């Protein structure tokens, strides 16, 4: 869902509309914000008005840095964790551990001989007996790979196992609910153990709690498939949907992405200074979205908008 389609929070729409109409000097920044909002999409219907409004700064405050920084900001955001339901991934494991610890304390009272060994034996027995009940949510892991980083299409190779491994890596990534909702890692909800993603090149991540997820994001953010996917999407949005004709530009952008560590301003410079972007053929072939058409019309008519 785009930023200006569907049943959206009025204040969000007004904020972006006013910015687009009043400040031509910042119109490119608005366009980039809208692009990244669509790339790291969340739904108003799923997360509500307050969180949607708070999500916009997550995008805008990081879209002029590295892609890894932007990806990490969205991955840690309550909005993304709630929208794709990763916040409760591994909850059954956490509940099972709490149950096992309570039972161990009952069977192994304070003061008994070899209490530590008793607790270890009881908790291990309970957890092993219920391991088959432990599941993780794959929604975010799948979107992280298929949409946010690698993408889908010819030349993109990954397997269901990579999604499953990523879901385990990200188990325990949750939300600290409060006045200022924020990221929270829940160790008991995390699936422990080393993980491997059989992609090219292969990604191996050693067991390490929250750091597993941080390592995964770094690998995915700097992967060649991600560089290609982001370049494709930027070209499709700002230049032309004929990606075959745009292949030379896409290759230049991909090389820039990889050589700069995913520095987004460097990527923007290659895109917006390219002969393809300034080509008359590209300009005429690019469909104008309804909202952008309205903005152009308002500017041409000299319409002013009260920022209040």
Short mmCIF file of C-alpha atoms in Angstrom, two decimals:
data_model
loop_
_atom_site.label_atom_id
_atom_site.label_comp_id
_atom_site.label_asym_id
_atom_site.label_seq_id
_atom_site.Cartn_x
_atom_site.Cartn_y
_atom_site.Cartn_z
CA UNK A 1 0.00 0.00 0.00
CA UNK A 2 1.37 3.43 -0.93
CA UNK A 3 1.62 6.32 1.44
CA UNK A 4 -1.34 8.09 -0.15
CA UNK A 5 -3.71 5.21 -0.83
CA UNK A 6 -6.27 3.56 1.39
CA UNK A 7 -7.68 4.67 4.72
CA UNK A 8 -4.74 6.64 6.16
CA UNK A 9 -4.17 8.75 9.20
CA UNK A 10 -5.18 12.29 8.19
CA UNK A 11 -2.30 14.00 9.95
CA UNK A 12 0.25 11.89 8.10
CA UNK A 13 -1.30 12.69 4.75
CA UNK A 14 -1.57 16.40 5.59
CA UNK A 15 2.03 16.56 6.70
CA UNK A 16 3.36 15.13 3.44
CA UNK A 17 0.89 16.98 1.26
CA UNK A 18 1.82 20.32 2.83
CA UNK A 19 5.52 19.62 2.48
CA UNK A 20 5.16 18.66 -1.18
CA UNK A 21 3.06 21.73 -2.02
CA UNK A 22 4.93 24.36 0.00
CA UNK A 23 8.58 23.48 -0.34
CA UNK A 24 9.72 22.72 -3.88
CA UNK A 25 13.33 22.65 -2.70
CA UNK A 26 12.50 19.63 -0.55
CA UNK A 27 10.32 17.83 -3.08
CA UNK A 28 13.06 15.31 -3.88
CA UNK A 29 13.40 14.50 -0.20
CA UNK A 30 9.64 13.95 -0.07
CA UNK A 31 9.84 11.63 -3.08
CA UNK A 32 12.64 9.62 -1.46
CA UNK A 33 10.70 9.41 1.80
CA UNK A 34 7.69 8.07 -0.06
CA UNK A 35 9.86 5.56 -1.94
CA UNK A 36 11.38 4.15 1.24
CA UNK A 37 8.02 4.16 3.03
CA UNK A 38 6.72 1.89 0.28
CA UNK A 39 9.84 -0.27 0.36
CA UNK A 40 9.64 -0.79 4.13
CA UNK A 41 5.88 -0.77 4.13
CA UNK A 42 3.64 -1.12 7.19
CA UNK A 43 -0.14 -1.00 7.27
CA UNK A 44 -2.22 1.66 9.03
CA UNK A 45 -4.99 -0.91 9.50
CA UNK A 46 -2.59 -3.23 11.34
CA UNK A 47 -0.54 -0.87 13.52
CA UNK A 48 -2.89 2.09 14.05
CA UNK A 49 -2.61 5.84 13.62
CA UNK A 50 -0.14 6.68 16.38
CA UNK A 51 2.49 4.15 15.36
CA UNK A 52 2.11 5.00 11.69
CA UNK A 53 2.76 8.68 12.40
CA UNK A 54 5.81 7.76 14.49
CA UNK A 55 7.14 5.52 11.72
CA UNK A 56 7.77 8.36 9.25
CA UNK A 57 10.77 9.76 11.20
CA UNK A 58 12.26 6.25 11.26
CA UNK A 59 12.43 6.46 7.47
CA UNK A 60 13.29 10.14 7.10
CA UNK A 61 16.03 10.20 9.74
CA UNK A 62 17.96 7.33 8.14
CA UNK A 63 17.37 7.55 4.38
CA UNK A 64 20.42 9.79 3.89
CA UNK A 65 22.82 7.38 5.56
CA UNK A 66 23.75 3.82 4.65
CA UNK A 67 21.25 1.21 3.56
CA UNK A 68 22.32 -0.94 6.51
CA UNK A 69 21.47 1.86 8.94
CA UNK A 70 18.04 2.33 7.36
CA UNK A 71 17.37 -1.40 7.29
CA UNK A 72 18.40 -1.74 10.93
CA UNK A 73 16.20 1.18 12.00
CA UNK A 74 13.12 -0.41 10.43
CA UNK A 75 14.02 -3.86 11.79
CA UNK A 76 14.17 -2.48 15.35
CA UNK A 77 11.03 -0.37 14.99
CA UNK A 78 7.87 -1.35 16.92
CA UNK A 79 5.93 -0.68 13.72
CA UNK A 80 7.67 -3.38 11.68
CA UNK A 81 7.78 -5.84 14.58
CA UNK A 82 4.05 -5.40 15.16
CA UNK A 83 3.00 -5.29 11.50
CA UNK A 84 4.69 -8.61 10.65
CA UNK A 85 4.05 -10.09 14.10
CA UNK A 86 7.69 -10.77 14.93
CA UNK A 87 7.13 -9.27 18.39
CA UNK A 88 5.64 -12.56 19.63
CA UNK A 89 7.92 -14.91 17.68
CA UNK A 90 9.30 -17.47 20.10
CA UNK A 91 6.68 -16.65 22.75
CA UNK A 92 5.92 -20.35 23.21
CA UNK A 93 9.58 -20.99 24.02
CA UNK A 94 9.58 -18.20 26.59
CA UNK A 95 6.41 -19.56 28.21
CA UNK A 96 7.88 -23.07 28.24
CA UNK A 97 11.08 -21.92 29.93
CA UNK A 98 9.10 -20.00 32.56
CA UNK A 99 6.99 -23.10 33.18
CA UNK A 100 10.09 -25.29 33.45
CA UNK A 101 11.78 -22.88 35.87
CA UNK A 102 8.68 -22.73 38.08
CA UNK A 103 8.44 -26.52 38.18
CA UNK A 104 12.16 -26.83 38.91
CA UNK A 105 11.87 -24.44 41.85
CA UNK A 106 8.96 -26.52 43.15
CA UNK A 107 10.82 -29.83 42.86
CA UNK A 108 14.19 -28.46 43.94
CA UNK A 109 13.59 -26.33 47.06
CA UNK A 110 16.18 -23.96 48.45
CA UNK A 111 18.67 -25.74 50.71
CA UNK A 112 18.47 -29.18 49.11
CA UNK A 113 21.70 -30.95 48.20
CA UNK A 114 22.78 -30.64 44.55
CA UNK A 115 20.00 -28.10 43.87
CA UNK A 116 21.68 -26.78 40.73
CA UNK A 117 21.89 -30.25 39.23
CA UNK A 118 18.26 -30.85 40.17
CA UNK A 119 17.10 -27.63 38.50
CA UNK A 120 19.10 -28.43 35.37
CA UNK A 121 17.65 -31.95 35.18
CA UNK A 122 14.02 -30.83 35.65
CA UNK A 123 14.16 -27.89 33.23
CA UNK A 124 15.96 -29.94 30.57
CA UNK A 125 13.40 -32.73 30.83
CA UNK A 126 10.41 -30.39 30.49
CA UNK A 127 11.90 -28.40 27.62
CA UNK A 128 12.96 -31.49 25.67
CA UNK A 129 9.50 -33.02 26.08
CA UNK A 130 7.84 -29.96 24.52
CA UNK A 131 10.40 -28.90 21.91
CA UNK A 132 8.03 -29.91 19.10
CA UNK A 133 5.58 -27.23 20.28
CA UNK A 134 8.05 -24.37 19.82
CA UNK A 135 7.42 -22.37 16.65
CA UNK A 136 8.63 -19.07 15.25
CA UNK A 137 6.87 -16.55 13.03
CA UNK A 138 8.37 -16.36 9.52
CA UNK A 139 6.47 -13.28 8.30
CA UNK A 140 9.19 -10.71 8.90
CA UNK A 141 12.04 -13.03 7.92
CA UNK A 142 10.36 -13.68 4.56
CA UNK A 143 9.71 -10.00 3.83
CA UNK A 144 13.21 -9.10 4.99
CA UNK A 145 14.69 -11.38 2.33
CA UNK A 146 12.10 -11.27 -0.46
CA UNK A 147 11.26 -7.54 -0.33
CA UNK A 148 13.65 -5.51 1.82
CA UNK A 149 16.99 -6.99 0.71
CA UNK A 150 17.45 -9.78 -1.88
CA UNK A 151 14.19 -9.25 -3.74
CA UNK A 152 12.70 -11.76 -6.15
CA UNK A 153 13.36 -12.50 -9.79
CA UNK A 154 15.96 -13.93 -12.19
CA UNK A 155 19.37 -14.43 -10.64
CA UNK A 156 18.09 -14.26 -7.05
CA UNK A 157 18.81 -17.54 -5.31
CA UNK A 158 17.75 -18.45 -1.81
CA UNK A 159 15.73 -21.24 -0.32
CA UNK A 160 12.98 -21.74 2.23
CA UNK A 161 15.70 -22.84 4.64
CA UNK A 162 17.15 -19.31 4.55
CA UNK A 163 13.78 -17.90 5.61
CA UNK A 164 13.45 -20.47 8.39
CA UNK A 165 16.98 -19.80 9.66
CA UNK A 166 16.39 -16.03 9.57
CA UNK A 167 13.15 -16.45 11.52
CA UNK A 168 15.03 -18.34 14.24
CA UNK A 169 17.76 -15.70 14.27
CA UNK A 170 15.16 -12.95 14.77
CA UNK A 171 13.13 -14.80 17.39
CA UNK A 172 13.01 -12.76 20.58
CA UNK A 173 13.04 -9.42 18.72
CA UNK A 174 10.07 -7.77 20.35
CA UNK A 175 8.53 -4.53 21.63
CA UNK A 176 8.85 -2.71 24.93
CA UNK A 177 5.33 -1.30 25.18
CA UNK A 178 4.94 2.02 26.96
CA UNK A 179 4.59 5.75 26.45
CA UNK A 180 7.48 5.56 24.00
CA UNK A 181 7.23 2.13 22.42
CA UNK A 182 10.70 0.80 21.66
CA UNK A 183 12.70 -2.29 20.76
CA UNK A 184 13.15 -5.07 23.29
CA UNK A 185 15.06 -8.34 23.04
CA UNK A 186 13.52 -11.25 24.95
CA UNK A 187 16.30 -13.84 25.53
CA UNK A 188 13.95 -16.64 26.59
CA UNK A 189 12.01 -16.32 23.33
CA UNK A 190 15.15 -16.65 21.22
CA UNK A 191 15.99 -19.95 19.50
CA UNK A 192 19.59 -20.62 20.44
CA UNK A 193 22.28 -22.29 18.34
CA UNK A 194 24.44 -21.58 15.29
CA UNK A 195 22.57 -20.89 12.03
CA UNK A 196 23.43 -21.09 8.34
CA UNK A 197 21.78 -19.42 5.37
CA UNK A 198 22.53 -21.39 2.23
CA UNK A 199 22.69 -18.42 -0.12
CA UNK A 200 25.48 -17.33 -2.42
CA UNK A 201 27.75 -16.40 -0.75
CA UNK A 202 26.95 -18.60 2.24
CA UNK A 203 26.12 -16.83 5.51
CA UNK A 204 27.09 -18.48 8.81
CA UNK A 205 26.00 -16.91 12.09
CA UNK A 206 27.28 -18.09 15.44
CA UNK A 207 24.88 -18.42 18.38
CA UNK A 208 24.78 -15.16 20.30
CA UNK A 209 21.33 -13.89 21.23
CA UNK A 210 20.40 -10.48 19.84
CA UNK A 211 23.75 -10.14 18.09
CA UNK A 212 22.68 -12.92 15.71
CA UNK A 213 20.04 -10.60 14.28
CA UNK A 214 22.44 -7.66 14.08
CA UNK A 215 24.90 -9.84 12.17
CA UNK A 216 22.17 -11.07 9.83
CA UNK A 217 21.14 -7.51 8.98
CA UNK A 218 24.75 -6.56 8.20
CA UNK A 219 25.17 -9.55 5.88
CA UNK A 220 21.89 -8.95 4.05
CA UNK A 221 22.43 -5.19 3.75
CA UNK A 222 25.80 -5.61 2.01
CA UNK A 223 24.90 -8.61 -0.16
CA UNK A 224 25.26 -8.26 -3.98
CA UNK A 225 21.65 -9.38 -4.46
CA UNK A 226 20.50 -6.54 -2.21
CA UNK A 227 22.59 -4.00 -4.12
CA UNK A 228 20.96 -5.13 -7.35
CA UNK A 229 17.43 -5.15 -5.91
CA UNK A 230 17.65 -1.64 -4.44
CA UNK A 231 19.13 -0.29 -7.68
CA UNK A 232 16.34 -1.93 -9.68
CA UNK A 233 13.63 -0.43 -7.50
CA UNK A 234 15.08 3.09 -7.52
CA UNK A 235 15.39 3.03 -11.30
CA UNK A 236 11.87 1.70 -11.72
CA UNK A 237 10.46 4.43 -9.47
CA UNK A 238 12.43 7.44 -10.72
CA UNK A 239 13.50 6.68 -14.29
CA UNK A 240 11.73 3.93 -16.21
CA UNK A 241 9.91 0.65 -15.79
CA UNK A 242 11.79 -0.72 -18.80
CA UNK A 243 14.57 -2.27 -16.74
CA UNK A 244 16.09 -4.05 -19.74
CA UNK A 245 16.85 -0.70 -21.35
CA UNK A 246 18.06 0.63 -17.99
CA UNK A 247 20.54 -2.22 -17.43
CA UNK A 248 23.68 -0.04 -17.83
CA UNK A 249 22.40 2.38 -15.17
CA UNK A 250 21.39 -0.46 -12.86
CA UNK A 251 24.88 -1.96 -13.14
CA UNK A 252 26.53 1.38 -12.35
CA UNK A 253 24.31 1.83 -9.32
CA UNK A 254 24.93 -1.72 -8.14
CA UNK A 255 28.70 -1.19 -8.35
CA UNK A 256 28.37 2.07 -6.42
CA UNK A 257 26.25 0.39 -3.74
CA UNK A 258 28.86 -2.34 -3.23
CA UNK A 259 31.92 -0.08 -3.41
CA UNK A 260 30.53 2.43 -0.88
CA UNK A 261 29.07 -0.06 1.58
CA UNK A 262 25.53 0.88 0.61
CA UNK A 263 25.95 4.64 1.03
CA UNK A 264 22.58 5.97 -0.12
CA UNK A 265 23.58 9.57 -1.04
CA UNK A 266 26.24 8.11 -3.35
CA UNK A 267 23.56 5.94 -4.93
CA UNK A 268 21.23 8.91 -5.35
CA UNK A 269 23.99 10.92 -7.06
CA UNK A 270 24.57 8.20 -9.65
CA UNK A 271 20.83 7.93 -10.26
CA UNK A 272 19.90 11.60 -10.50
CA UNK A 273 22.99 12.68 -12.46
CA UNK A 274 22.65 9.88 -15.01
CA UNK A 275 21.91 10.53 -18.67
CA UNK A 276 19.08 8.01 -18.36
CA UNK A 277 17.35 10.09 -15.70
CA UNK A 278 17.58 13.26 -17.80
CA UNK A 279 16.58 11.53 -21.03
CA UNK A 280 13.48 12.92 -22.72
CA UNK A 281 12.40 9.39 -23.62
CA UNK A 282 12.50 8.32 -19.97
CA UNK A 283 10.59 11.40 -18.85
CA UNK A 284 7.82 10.88 -21.39
CA UNK A 285 7.50 7.15 -20.76
CA UNK A 286 7.22 7.44 -16.98
CA UNK A 287 3.68 7.32 -15.67
CA UNK A 288 2.82 10.11 -13.23
CA UNK A 289 1.06 9.03 -10.05
CA UNK A 290 -2.25 10.79 -9.30
CA UNK A 291 -0.94 12.50 -6.16
CA UNK A 292 2.13 13.85 -7.98
CA UNK A 293 -0.11 15.09 -10.78
CA UNK A 294 -2.16 17.05 -8.24
CA UNK A 295 0.99 18.55 -6.73
CA UNK A 296 2.21 19.72 -10.14
CA UNK A 297 -1.19 21.23 -10.90
CA UNK A 298 -1.29 23.09 -7.56
CA UNK A 299 2.19 24.52 -8.11
CA UNK A 300 1.41 25.64 -11.65
CA UNK A 301 -1.70 27.44 -10.39
CA UNK A 302 0.21 29.07 -7.54
CA UNK A 303 -1.96 27.48 -4.86
CA UNK A 304 -0.74 28.19 -1.33
CA UNK A 305 -1.30 25.92 1.65
CA UNK A 306 -1.49 27.06 5.26
CA UNK A 307 1.21 25.01 7.08
CA UNK A 308 -0.87 25.12 10.26
#
